[in-house]
PDB file of C-alpha atoms in Angstrom:
ATOM      1  CA  UNK A 527      64.834 106.840 117.790  1.00 56.00           C
ATOM      2  CA  UNK A 528      63.020 105.668 114.643  1.00 64.00           C
ATOM      3  CA  UNK A 529      66.315 105.191 112.806  1.00 69.00           C
ATOM      4  CA  UNK A 530      67.550 102.399 115.088  1.00 80.00           C
ATOM      5  CA  UNK A 531      66.962  98.689 114.564  1.00 79.00           C
ATOM      6  CA  UNK A 532      67.599  96.061 117.246  1.00 82.00           C
ATOM      7  CA  UNK A 533      68.110  92.313 116.804  1.00 79.00           C
ATOM      8  CA  UNK A 534      69.184  89.280 118.805  1.00 77.00           C
ATOM      9  CA  UNK A 535      72.235  87.545 117.347  1.00 67.00           C
ATOM     10  CA  UNK A 536      74.753  86.178 119.835  1.00 67.00           C
ATOM     11  CA  UNK A 537      73.583  89.014 122.056  1.00 80.00           C
ATOM     12  CA  UNK A 538      71.805  92.308 121.397  1.00 90.00           C
ATOM     13  CA  UNK A 539      72.927  94.210 118.310  1.00 88.00           C
ATOM     14  CA  UNK A 540      71.925  97.633 116.991  1.00 89.00           C
ATOM     15  CA  UNK A 541      71.955  99.147 113.509  1.00 89.00           C
ATOM     16  CA  UNK A 542      71.527 102.783 112.503  1.00 88.00           C
ATOM     17  CA  UNK A 543      71.886 102.200 108.740  1.00 85.00           C
ATOM     18  CA  UNK A 544      68.951  99.878 107.956  1.00 78.00           C
ATOM     19  CA  UNK A 545      70.926  96.738 108.717  1.00 81.00           C
ATOM     20  CA  UNK A 546      74.061  97.414 106.661  1.00 83.00           C
ATOM     21  CA  UNK A 547      76.253  97.317 109.775  1.00 87.00           C
ATOM     22  CA  UNK A 548      75.588  96.049 113.294  1.00 87.00           C
ATOM     23  CA  UNK A 549      77.133  96.889 116.665  1.00 89.00           C
ATOM     24  CA  UNK A 550      76.771  94.669 119.722  1.00 89.00           C
ATOM     25  CA  UNK A 551      75.674  96.430 122.910  1.00 91.00           C
ATOM     26  CA  UNK A 552      76.212  95.280 126.528  1.00 91.00           C
ATOM     27  CA  UNK A 553      73.644  92.780 127.761  1.00 88.00           C
ATOM     28  CA  UNK A 554      71.659  92.917 130.993  1.00 88.00           C
ATOM     29  CA  UNK A 555      72.665  90.672 133.909  1.00 87.00           C
ATOM     30  CA  UNK A 556      70.528  87.758 132.631  1.00 84.00           C
ATOM     31  CA  UNK A 557      71.521  84.102 132.467  1.00 78.00           C
ATOM     32  CA  UNK A 558      69.808  82.341 129.594  1.00 78.00           C
ATOM     33  CA  UNK A 559      67.826  83.535 126.613  1.00 82.00           C
ATOM     34  CA  UNK A 560      66.906  87.170 126.075  1.00 88.00           C
ATOM     35  CA  UNK A 561      63.724  88.442 124.448  1.00 89.00           C
ATOM     36  CA  UNK A 562      63.440  91.881 122.856  1.00 90.00           C
ATOM     37  CA  UNK A 563      60.107  93.302 123.951  1.00 91.00           C
ATOM     38  CA  UNK A 564      59.895  96.966 122.961  1.00 92.00           C
ATOM     39  CA  UNK A 565      61.994  99.924 121.853  1.00 91.00           C
ATOM     40  CA  UNK A 566      60.752 103.471 122.450  1.00 91.00           C
ATOM     41  CA  UNK A 567      62.439 106.853 122.119  1.00 89.00           C
ATOM     42  CA  UNK A 568      63.387 106.568 125.807  1.00 92.00           C
ATOM     43  CA  UNK A 569      64.137 102.923 126.558  1.00 94.00           C
ATOM     44  CA  UNK A 570      64.893  99.478 125.204  1.00 95.00           C
ATOM     45  CA  UNK A 571      62.998  96.743 127.077  1.00 95.00           C
ATOM     46  CA  UNK A 572      64.131  93.104 127.208  1.00 94.00           C
ATOM     47  CA  UNK A 573      63.078  90.096 129.264  1.00 92.00           C
ATOM     48  CA  UNK A 574      64.041  86.629 130.414  1.00 90.00           C
ATOM     49  CA  UNK A 575      61.107  84.619 131.699  1.00 89.00           C
ATOM     50  CA  UNK A 576      59.242  87.116 133.869  1.00 91.00           C
ATOM     51  CA  UNK A 577      62.252  89.363 134.524  1.00 92.00           C
ATOM     52  CA  UNK A 578      62.082  92.722 132.719  1.00 94.00           C
ATOM     53  CA  UNK A 579      65.059  95.044 132.202  1.00 96.00           C
ATOM     54  CA  UNK A 580      65.300  98.440 130.569  1.00 96.00           C
ATOM     55  CA  UNK A 581      68.167 100.594 129.362  1.00 96.00           C
ATOM     56  CA  UNK A 582      68.204 104.265 128.436  1.00 95.00           C
ATOM     57  CA  UNK A 583      71.793 104.321 127.203  1.00 94.00           C
ATOM     58  CA  UNK A 584      72.005 101.430 124.740  1.00 92.00           C
ATOM     59  CA  UNK A 585      73.104  98.871 127.297  1.00 93.00           C
ATOM     60  CA  UNK A 586      75.687 100.859 129.259  1.00 95.00           C
ATOM     61  CA  UNK A 587      73.426 100.502 132.310  1.00 96.00           C
ATOM     62  CA  UNK A 588      70.457  98.173 132.863  1.00 96.00           C
ATOM     63  CA  UNK A 589      67.653  98.463 135.408  1.00 96.00           C
ATOM     64  CA  UNK A 590      65.523  95.575 136.669  1.00 95.00           C
ATOM     65  CA  UNK A 591      61.912  96.813 136.525  1.00 95.00           C
ATOM     66  CA  UNK A 592      60.157  93.521 137.199  1.00 93.00           C
ATOM     67  CA  UNK A 593      58.497  94.902 140.342  1.00 90.00           C
ATOM     68  CA  UNK A 594      55.164  93.173 141.026  1.00 88.00           C
ATOM     69  CA  UNK A 595      54.925  91.597 137.579  1.00 87.00           C
ATOM     70  CA  UNK A 596      55.843  88.095 138.695  1.00 82.00           C
ATOM     71  CA  UNK A 597      54.135  88.322 142.104  1.00 84.00           C
ATOM     72  CA  UNK A 598      50.560  89.451 141.430  1.00 83.00           C
ATOM     73  CA  UNK A 599      49.202  86.489 139.529  1.00 80.00           C
ATOM     74  CA  UNK A 600      47.595  83.161 140.201  1.00 83.00           C
ATOM     75  CA  UNK A 601      48.003  80.727 143.144  1.00 81.00           C
ATOM     76  CA  UNK A 602      49.866  77.441 142.945  1.00 78.00           C
ATOM     77  CA  UNK A 603      50.253  75.356 140.797  1.00 79.00           C
ATOM     78  CA  UNK A 604      50.504  78.355 138.432  1.00 82.00           C
ATOM     79  CA  UNK A 605      53.712  80.367 138.245  1.00 85.00           C
ATOM     80  CA  UNK A 606      54.770  83.309 136.098  1.00 89.00           C
ATOM     81  CA  UNK A 607      56.722  82.016 133.126  1.00 88.00           C
ATOM     82  CA  UNK A 608      57.113  84.658 130.389  1.00 90.00           C
ATOM     83  CA  UNK A 609      56.268  88.018 128.863  1.00 91.00           C
ATOM     84  CA  UNK A 610      53.789  87.527 126.002  1.00 90.00           C
ATOM     85  CA  UNK A 611      53.396  91.092 124.713  1.00 93.00           C
ATOM     86  CA  UNK A 612      54.400  94.672 125.461  1.00 95.00           C
ATOM     87  CA  UNK A 613      53.236  97.891 123.808  1.00 96.00           C
ATOM     88  CA  UNK A 614      53.226 101.654 124.168  1.00 95.00           C
ATOM     89  CA  UNK A 615      49.764 103.144 124.799  1.00 95.00           C
ATOM     90  CA  UNK A 616      49.989 106.937 124.590  1.00 92.00           C
ATOM     91  CA  UNK A 617      52.323 107.784 127.532  1.00 92.00           C
ATOM     92  CA  UNK A 618      51.797 104.429 129.235  1.00 96.00           C
ATOM     93  CA  UNK A 619      53.238 100.951 128.916  1.00 96.00           C
ATOM     94  CA  UNK A 620      51.052  97.837 128.735  1.00 97.00           C
ATOM     95  CA  UNK A 621      52.464  94.390 129.366  1.00 96.00           C
ATOM     96  CA  UNK A 622      50.976  90.879 129.286  1.00 95.00           C
ATOM     97  CA  UNK A 623      52.406  88.151 131.525  1.00 93.00           C
ATOM     98  CA  UNK A 624      51.749  84.407 131.267  1.00 91.00           C
ATOM     99  CA  UNK A 625      51.263  82.075 134.234  1.00 90.00           C
ATOM    100  CA  UNK A 626      50.821  78.738 132.465  1.00 82.00           C
ATOM    101  CA  UNK A 627      47.636  76.799 131.900  1.00 80.00           C
ATOM    102  CA  UNK A 628      46.359  79.505 129.544  1.00 80.00           C
ATOM    103  CA  UNK A 629      46.140  82.095 132.376  1.00 87.00           C
ATOM    104  CA  UNK A 630      47.560  85.582 132.217  1.00 91.00           C
ATOM    105  CA  UNK A 631      47.461  89.127 133.566  1.00 93.00           C
ATOM    106  CA  UNK A 632      47.649  92.624 132.083  1.00 95.00           C
ATOM    107  CA  UNK A 633      49.607  95.433 133.759  1.00 96.00           C
ATOM    108  CA  UNK A 634      49.961  99.159 133.099  1.00 97.00           C
ATOM    109  CA  UNK A 635      52.798 101.558 133.933  1.00 97.00           C
ATOM    110  CA  UNK A 636      52.631 105.356 133.979  1.00 96.00           C
ATOM    111  CA  UNK A 637      56.379 105.814 134.520  1.00 96.00           C
ATOM    112  CA  UNK A 638      58.096 103.772 131.786  1.00 95.00           C
ATOM    113  CA  UNK A 639      58.054 100.623 133.922  1.00 95.00           C
ATOM    114  CA  UNK A 640      59.345 101.925 137.254  1.00 95.00           C
ATOM    115  CA  UNK A 641      56.069 100.790 138.833  1.00 95.00           C
ATOM    116  CA  UNK A 642      53.188  98.619 137.630  1.00 95.00           C
ATOM    117  CA  UNK A 643      49.460  98.290 138.313  1.00 95.00           C
ATOM    118  CA  UNK A 644      47.507  95.135 137.531  1.00 95.00           C
ATOM    119  CA  UNK A 645      44.428  95.676 135.321  1.00 96.00           C
ATOM    120  CA  UNK A 646      41.994  93.689 137.442  1.00 93.00           C
ATOM    121  CA  UNK A 647      38.967  94.813 135.395  1.00 94.00           C
ATOM    122  CA  UNK A 648      40.028  92.815 132.337  1.00 94.00           C
ATOM    123  CA  UNK A 649      37.031  90.468 132.023  1.00 92.00           C
ATOM    124  CA  UNK A 650      38.828  87.111 131.461  1.00 90.00           C
ATOM    125  CA  UNK A 651      41.871  85.466 132.962  1.00 88.00           C
ATOM    126  CA  UNK A 652      43.047  84.035 129.655  1.00 87.00           C
ATOM    127  CA  UNK A 653      46.539  85.096 128.584  1.00 89.00           C
ATOM    128  CA  UNK A 654      46.831  88.017 126.147  1.00 92.00           C
ATOM    129  CA  UNK A 655      49.022  87.236 123.141  1.00 90.00           C
ATOM    130  CA  UNK A 656      48.833  90.578 121.311  1.00 92.00           C
ATOM    131  CA  UNK A 657      48.425  94.264 122.149  1.00 95.00           C
ATOM    132  CA  UNK A 658      47.852  97.216 119.809  1.00 94.00           C
ATOM    133  CA  UNK A 659      47.145 100.881 120.473  1.00 94.00           C
ATOM    134  CA  UNK A 660      45.704 103.544 118.177  1.00 91.00           C
ATOM    135  CA  UNK A 661      44.056 106.912 118.774  1.00 88.00           C
ATOM    136  CA  UNK A 662      43.685 106.422 122.578  1.00 90.00           C
ATOM    137  CA  UNK A 663      42.082 102.995 122.177  1.00 91.00           C
ATOM    138  CA  UNK A 664      43.797  99.849 123.475  1.00 95.00           C
ATOM    139  CA  UNK A 665      43.145  96.546 121.684  1.00 93.00           C
ATOM    140  CA  UNK A 666      44.113  93.158 123.066  1.00 94.00           C
ATOM    141  CA  UNK A 667      43.745  89.631 121.745  1.00 90.00           C
ATOM    142  CA  UNK A 668      43.705  86.541 123.934  1.00 88.00           C
ATOM    143  CA  UNK A 669      45.230  83.145 123.254  1.00 80.00           C
ATOM    144  CA  UNK A 670      41.954  81.357 124.017  1.00 74.00           C
ATOM    145  CA  UNK A 671      39.311  79.999 121.667  1.00 70.00           C
ATOM    146  CA  UNK A 672      36.786  80.800 124.426  1.00 71.00           C
ATOM    147  CA  UNK A 673      37.277  84.568 124.617  1.00 70.00           C
ATOM    148  CA  UNK A 674      38.619  86.722 121.777  1.00 81.00           C
ATOM    149  CA  UNK A 675      39.408  90.362 121.024  1.00 87.00           C
ATOM    150  CA  UNK A 676      38.686  93.323 123.329  1.00 91.00           C
ATOM    151  CA  UNK A 677      39.132  97.079 123.387  1.00 91.00           C
ATOM    152  CA  UNK A 678      39.046  99.743 126.110  1.00 93.00           C
ATOM    153  CA  UNK A 679      39.513 103.467 126.483  1.00 92.00           C
ATOM    154  CA  UNK A 680      39.750 103.552 130.301  1.00 94.00           C
ATOM    155  CA  UNK A 681      41.008 100.110 131.480  1.00 96.00           C
ATOM    156  CA  UNK A 682      37.705  99.667 133.341  1.00 94.00           C
ATOM    157  CA  UNK A 683      35.170  98.969 130.606  1.00 93.00           C
ATOM    158  CA  UNK A 684      36.264  96.295 128.146  1.00 93.00           C
ATOM    159  CA  UNK A 685      34.241  95.574 125.011  1.00 88.00           C
ATOM    160  CA  UNK A 686      34.350  92.137 123.394  1.00 86.00           C
ATOM    161  CA  UNK A 687      34.179  92.624 119.630  1.00 82.00           C
ATOM    162  CA  UNK A 688      34.797  89.080 118.442  1.00 79.00           C
ATOM    163  CA  UNK A 689      31.529  88.975 116.474  1.00 72.00           C
ATOM    164  CA  UNK A 690      31.991  87.342 113.094  1.00 70.00           C
ATOM    165  CA  UNK A 691      34.885  85.113 114.160  1.00 72.00           C
ATOM    166  CA  UNK A 692      34.636  81.353 114.341  1.00 67.00           C
ATOM    167  CA  UNK A 693      35.714  79.693 117.610  1.00 61.00           C
ATOM    168  CA  UNK A 694      39.262  78.803 116.557  1.00 59.00           C
ATOM    169  CA  UNK A 695      39.744  82.292 115.087  1.00 64.00           C
ATOM    170  CA  UNK A 696      39.108  83.847 118.513  1.00 66.00           C
ATOM    171  CA  UNK A 697      42.719  82.985 119.393  1.00 70.00           C
ATOM    172  CA  UNK A 698      45.044  85.832 118.440  1.00 82.00           C
ATOM    173  CA  UNK A 699      48.762  85.817 117.682  1.00 81.00           C
ATOM    174  CA  UNK A 700      49.173  89.335 116.242  1.00 85.00           C
ATOM    175  CA  UNK A 701      47.221  92.611 116.161  1.00 89.00           C
ATOM    176  CA  UNK A 702      48.062  95.625 113.974  1.00 88.00           C
ATOM    177  CA  UNK A 703      46.070  98.885 114.141  1.00 90.00           C
ATOM    178  CA  UNK A 704      45.954 101.563 111.463  1.00 88.00           C
ATOM    179  CA  UNK A 705      43.751 104.636 111.246  1.00 84.00           C
ATOM    180  CA  UNK A 706      41.197 102.643 109.271  1.00 83.00           C
ATOM    181  CA  UNK A 707      41.478  98.981 110.242  1.00 84.00           C
ATOM    182  CA  UNK A 708      42.499  96.556 112.951  1.00 84.00           C
ATOM    183  CA  UNK A 709      44.097  93.406 111.563  1.00 85.00           C
ATOM    184  CA  UNK A 710      44.467  90.057 113.364  1.00 82.00           C
ATOM    185  CA  UNK A 711      46.099  86.703 112.765  1.00 80.00           C
ATOM    186  CA  UNK A 712      46.117  83.572 114.848  1.00 74.00           C
ATOM    187  CA  UNK A 713      44.189  80.420 115.595  1.00 62.00           C
ATOM    188  CA  UNK A 714      44.031  79.372 111.933  1.00 63.00           C
ATOM    189  CA  UNK A 715      45.747  80.393 108.718  1.00 60.00           C
ATOM    190  CA  UNK A 716      43.014  82.999 108.174  1.00 68.00           C
ATOM    191  CA  UNK A 717      43.707  86.702 108.706  1.00 76.00           C
ATOM    192  CA  UNK A 718      40.955  89.234 109.438  1.00 75.00           C
ATOM    193  CA  UNK A 719      40.303  92.966 109.423  1.00 79.00           C
ATOM    194  CA  UNK A 720      37.647  95.108 111.075  1.00 79.00           C
ATOM    195  CA  UNK A 721      36.850  98.732 110.297  1.00 77.00           C
ATOM    196  CA  UNK A 722      37.818 101.314 112.933  1.00 76.00           C
ATOM    197  CA  UNK A 723      36.313 102.963 114.811  1.00 60.00           C
ATOM    198  CA  UNK A 724      33.035 101.232 113.827  1.00 61.00           C
ATOM    199  CA  UNK A 725      33.674  98.245 116.079  1.00 58.00           C
ATOM    200  CA  UNK A 726      30.065  97.133 116.003  1.00 52.00           C
ATOM    201  CA  UNK A 727      30.740  95.777 112.508  1.00 52.00           C
ATOM    202  CA  UNK A 728      31.866  92.211 111.860  1.00 54.00           C
ATOM    203  CA  UNK A 729      35.323  90.915 111.201  1.00 58.00           C
ATOM    204  CA  UNK A 730      36.014  90.195 107.559  1.00 59.00           C
ATOM    205  CA  UNK A 731      38.449  87.646 106.242  1.00 57.00           C
ATOM    206  CA  UNK A 732      41.342  89.247 104.331  1.00 56.00           C
ATOM    207  CA  UNK A 733      42.160  87.011 101.439  1.00 56.00           C
ATOM    208  CA  UNK A 734      45.593  87.127  99.963  1.00 53.00           C
ATOM    209  CA  UNK A 735      45.596  88.773  96.549  1.00 58.00           C
ATOM    210  CA  UNK A 736      49.258  88.474  95.644  1.00 75.00           C
ATOM    211  CA  UNK A 737      52.314  86.335  96.267  1.00 85.00           C
ATOM    212  CA  UNK A 738      54.653  87.711  98.952  1.00 85.00           C
ATOM    213  CA  UNK A 739      58.175  86.899 100.102  1.00 89.00           C
ATOM    214  CA  UNK A 740      59.056  88.402 103.493  1.00 87.00           C
ATOM    215  CA  UNK A 741      62.469  89.401 104.799  1.00 89.00           C
ATOM    216  CA  UNK A 742      64.084  86.513 106.642  1.00 89.00           C
ATOM    217  CA  UNK A 743      64.473  86.722 110.422  1.00 84.00           C
ATOM    218  CA  UNK A 744      66.732  87.032 112.219  1.00 86.00           C
ATOM    219  CA  UNK A 745      68.941  88.879 109.774  1.00 86.00           C
ATOM    220  CA  UNK A 746      71.911  88.816 110.111  1.00 87.00           C
ATOM    221  CA  UNK A 747      71.774  85.259 111.508  1.00 89.00           C
ATOM    222  CA  UNK A 748      73.897  82.384 112.818  1.00 87.00           C
ATOM    223  CA  UNK A 749      73.299  79.577 112.212  1.00 88.00           C
ATOM    224  CA  UNK A 750      69.549  79.388 111.475  1.00 90.00           C
ATOM    225  CA  UNK A 751      67.063  81.810 109.908  1.00 90.00           C
ATOM    226  CA  UNK A 752      63.385  81.629 108.959  1.00 90.00           C
ATOM    227  CA  UNK A 753      61.933  82.519 105.554  1.00 92.00           C
ATOM    228  CA  UNK A 754      58.203  83.327 105.331  1.00 88.00           C
ATOM    229  CA  UNK A 755      56.034  83.644 102.229  1.00 89.00           C
ATOM    230  CA  UNK A 756      52.371  83.865 101.306  1.00 84.00           C
ATOM    231  CA  UNK A 757      50.520  82.122  98.491  1.00 87.00           C
ATOM    232  CA  UNK A 758      47.119  83.545  97.405  1.00 81.00           C
ATOM    233  CA  UNK A 759      46.409  80.299  95.535  1.00 83.00           C
ATOM    234  CA  UNK A 760      47.834  76.821  95.059  1.00 88.00           C
ATOM    235  CA  UNK A 761      51.128  76.860  93.132  1.00 91.00           C
ATOM    236  CA  UNK A 762      54.273  74.956  92.300  1.00 94.00           C
ATOM    237  CA  UNK A 763      56.839  76.587  94.586  1.00 96.00           C
ATOM    238  CA  UNK A 764      60.622  76.729  94.396  1.00 96.00           C
ATOM    239  CA  UNK A 765      62.757  78.433  97.030  1.00 97.00           C
ATOM    240  CA  UNK A 766      66.488  78.457  96.483  1.00 97.00           C
ATOM    241  CA  UNK A 767      69.557  80.005  98.138  1.00 97.00           C
ATOM    242  CA  UNK A 768      72.352  81.495  96.001  1.00 96.00           C
ATOM    243  CA  UNK A 769      75.758  82.916  96.813  1.00 93.00           C
ATOM    244  CA  UNK A 770      76.729  86.405  95.700  1.00 90.00           C
ATOM    245  CA  UNK A 771      78.143  84.991  92.441  1.00 88.00           C
ATOM    246  CA  UNK A 772      74.761  83.491  91.537  1.00 90.00           C
ATOM    247  CA  UNK A 773      75.681  79.855  92.228  1.00 93.00           C
ATOM    248  CA  UNK A 774      72.943  77.756  93.805  1.00 96.00           C
ATOM    249  CA  UNK A 775      73.821  76.841  97.387  1.00 96.00           C
ATOM    250  CA  UNK A 776      70.643  75.175  98.664  1.00 97.00           C
ATOM    251  CA  UNK A 777      67.288  74.135  97.227  1.00 97.00           C
ATOM    252  CA  UNK A 778      64.873  74.546 100.145  1.00 96.00           C
ATOM    253  CA  UNK A 779      61.497  73.957  98.465  1.00 96.00           C
ATOM    254  CA  UNK A 780      60.439  72.365  95.213  1.00 96.00           C
ATOM    255  CA  UNK A 781      56.858  71.073  95.380  1.00 95.00           C
ATOM    256  CA  UNK A 782      53.192  71.871  94.898  1.00 95.00           C
ATOM    257  CA  UNK A 783      51.762  73.821  97.836  1.00 92.00           C
ATOM    258  CA  UNK A 784      48.321  74.957  98.938  1.00 88.00           C
ATOM    259  CA  UNK A 785      47.448  78.633  99.388  1.00 82.00           C
ATOM    260  CA  UNK A 786      48.256  80.249 102.727  1.00 79.00           C
ATOM    261  CA  UNK A 787      51.019  81.524 104.987  1.00 77.00           C
ATOM    262  CA  UNK A 788      54.200  79.433 104.886  1.00 86.00           C
ATOM    263  CA  UNK A 789      57.579  79.382 106.589  1.00 87.00           C
ATOM    264  CA  UNK A 790      60.794  77.357 106.257  1.00 91.00           C
ATOM    265  CA  UNK A 791      64.142  77.446 108.023  1.00 92.00           C
ATOM    266  CA  UNK A 792      67.616  77.422 106.557  1.00 95.00           C
ATOM    267  CA  UNK A 793      70.453  76.146 108.733  1.00 94.00           C
ATOM    268  CA  UNK A 794      73.312  77.606 106.683  1.00 95.00           C
ATOM    269  CA  UNK A 795      74.204  74.338 104.921  1.00 96.00           C
ATOM    270  CA  UNK A 796      74.498  73.599 101.221  1.00 96.00           C
ATOM    271  CA  UNK A 797      72.859  70.858  99.146  1.00 96.00           C
ATOM    272  CA  UNK A 798      75.507  68.429 100.384  1.00 95.00           C
ATOM    273  CA  UNK A 799      74.679  69.178 104.010  1.00 94.00           C
ATOM    274  CA  UNK A 800      77.958  71.030 104.589  1.00 95.00           C
ATOM    275  CA  UNK A 801      78.132  74.358 106.499  1.00 95.00           C
ATOM    276  CA  UNK A 802      78.577  77.375 104.241  1.00 96.00           C
ATOM    277  CA  UNK A 803      80.892  80.304 104.929  1.00 94.00           C
ATOM    278  CA  UNK A 804      79.805  83.655 106.312  1.00 92.00           C
ATOM    279  CA  UNK A 805      78.721  86.324 103.880  1.00 92.00           C
ATOM    280  CA  UNK A 806      75.907  87.728 101.795  1.00 94.00           C
ATOM    281  CA  UNK A 807      73.377  85.306 100.280  1.00 95.00           C
ATOM    282  CA  UNK A 808      70.325  85.672  98.060  1.00 96.00           C
ATOM    283  CA  UNK A 809      67.097  83.734  98.443  1.00 96.00           C
ATOM    284  CA  UNK A 810      64.586  83.466  95.622  1.00 95.00           C
ATOM    285  CA  UNK A 811      60.994  82.268  95.402  1.00 95.00           C
ATOM    286  CA  UNK A 812      59.348  81.078  92.199  1.00 94.00           C
ATOM    287  CA  UNK A 813      55.614  80.413  92.393  1.00 92.00           C
ATOM    288  CA  UNK A 814      53.810  80.240  89.074  1.00 86.00           C
ATOM    289  CA  UNK A 815      54.788  83.391  87.188  1.00 85.00           C
ATOM    290  CA  UNK A 816      55.848  85.129  90.423  1.00 88.00           C
ATOM    291  CA  UNK A 817      59.538  85.546  91.177  1.00 90.00           C
ATOM    292  CA  UNK A 818      61.223  87.598  93.909  1.00 92.00           C
ATOM    293  CA  UNK A 819      64.680  87.757  95.454  1.00 93.00           C
ATOM    294  CA  UNK A 820      65.899  89.155  98.783  1.00 93.00           C
ATOM    295  CA  UNK A 821      69.257  89.421 100.554  1.00 93.00           C
ATOM    296  CA  UNK A 822      70.384  87.953 103.862  1.00 94.00           C
ATOM    297  CA  UNK A 823      73.636  87.936 105.837  1.00 93.00           C
ATOM    298  CA  UNK A 824      75.206  84.927 107.548  1.00 93.00           C
ATOM    299  CA  UNK A 825      77.612  85.691 110.403  1.00 90.00           C
ATOM    300  CA  UNK A 826      80.107  83.248 111.896  1.00 78.00           C
TER     301      UNK A 826
END
């Protein structure tokens, strides 16, 4: 359902009104942290380490679908430790598992995760950090500076299209595919794009052209949230938190910064280091002539 949003905040919460209200749903039988992996029209997928659970009824029942995922991997001393990425590919699911030491495996499921098949034809054993799918083509990006970015249409033939990237830019943290471009980040502060489907072309660096303030995450939060922003050029930057009455609560940033992608955390304290009360807060960035404000919600 495209109208639903999921978040992790003292459990799994769901919103059907773009974050105005949140409802907590029952959690799977997991002890420890939970990671939200993927939400489709049929299931919500979560994980803890290498355990994967799915629910078709918003947490009323949970099914362990780990199957072979944590068994078909690498011999000792390696052991399966976490899910790195999960994505829908047409009617299939693709998942990347990490075994430590930079090693990983890709798996495919034709039945929403009931059973899994390892993709043994993937040409490298480096872990895959990011997966994207568009127009029947699967794109994956590894975490290694020795391999790079690959695509396939049949899971058997994999094409390395890392041409134009420097060594440290081979490493991928995110992939986003549109009808025209595939975008990547990771390895360095640089971001890149490549024209699709002409994958014999080179990657091009995508330079920032404007200042950007992103929505904080998680939101709502308790007690810590992360604010991200982008600077297309060097600037004097101020980031401040205000209460709903417009009174400054916290000055997070006030210095000269170089261009690039930035992030900073707020731990829900004021300028005196004291915890603030739950409620709606505003955060504002000033960078040169640029100014932007967004809302965030602190829960207690």
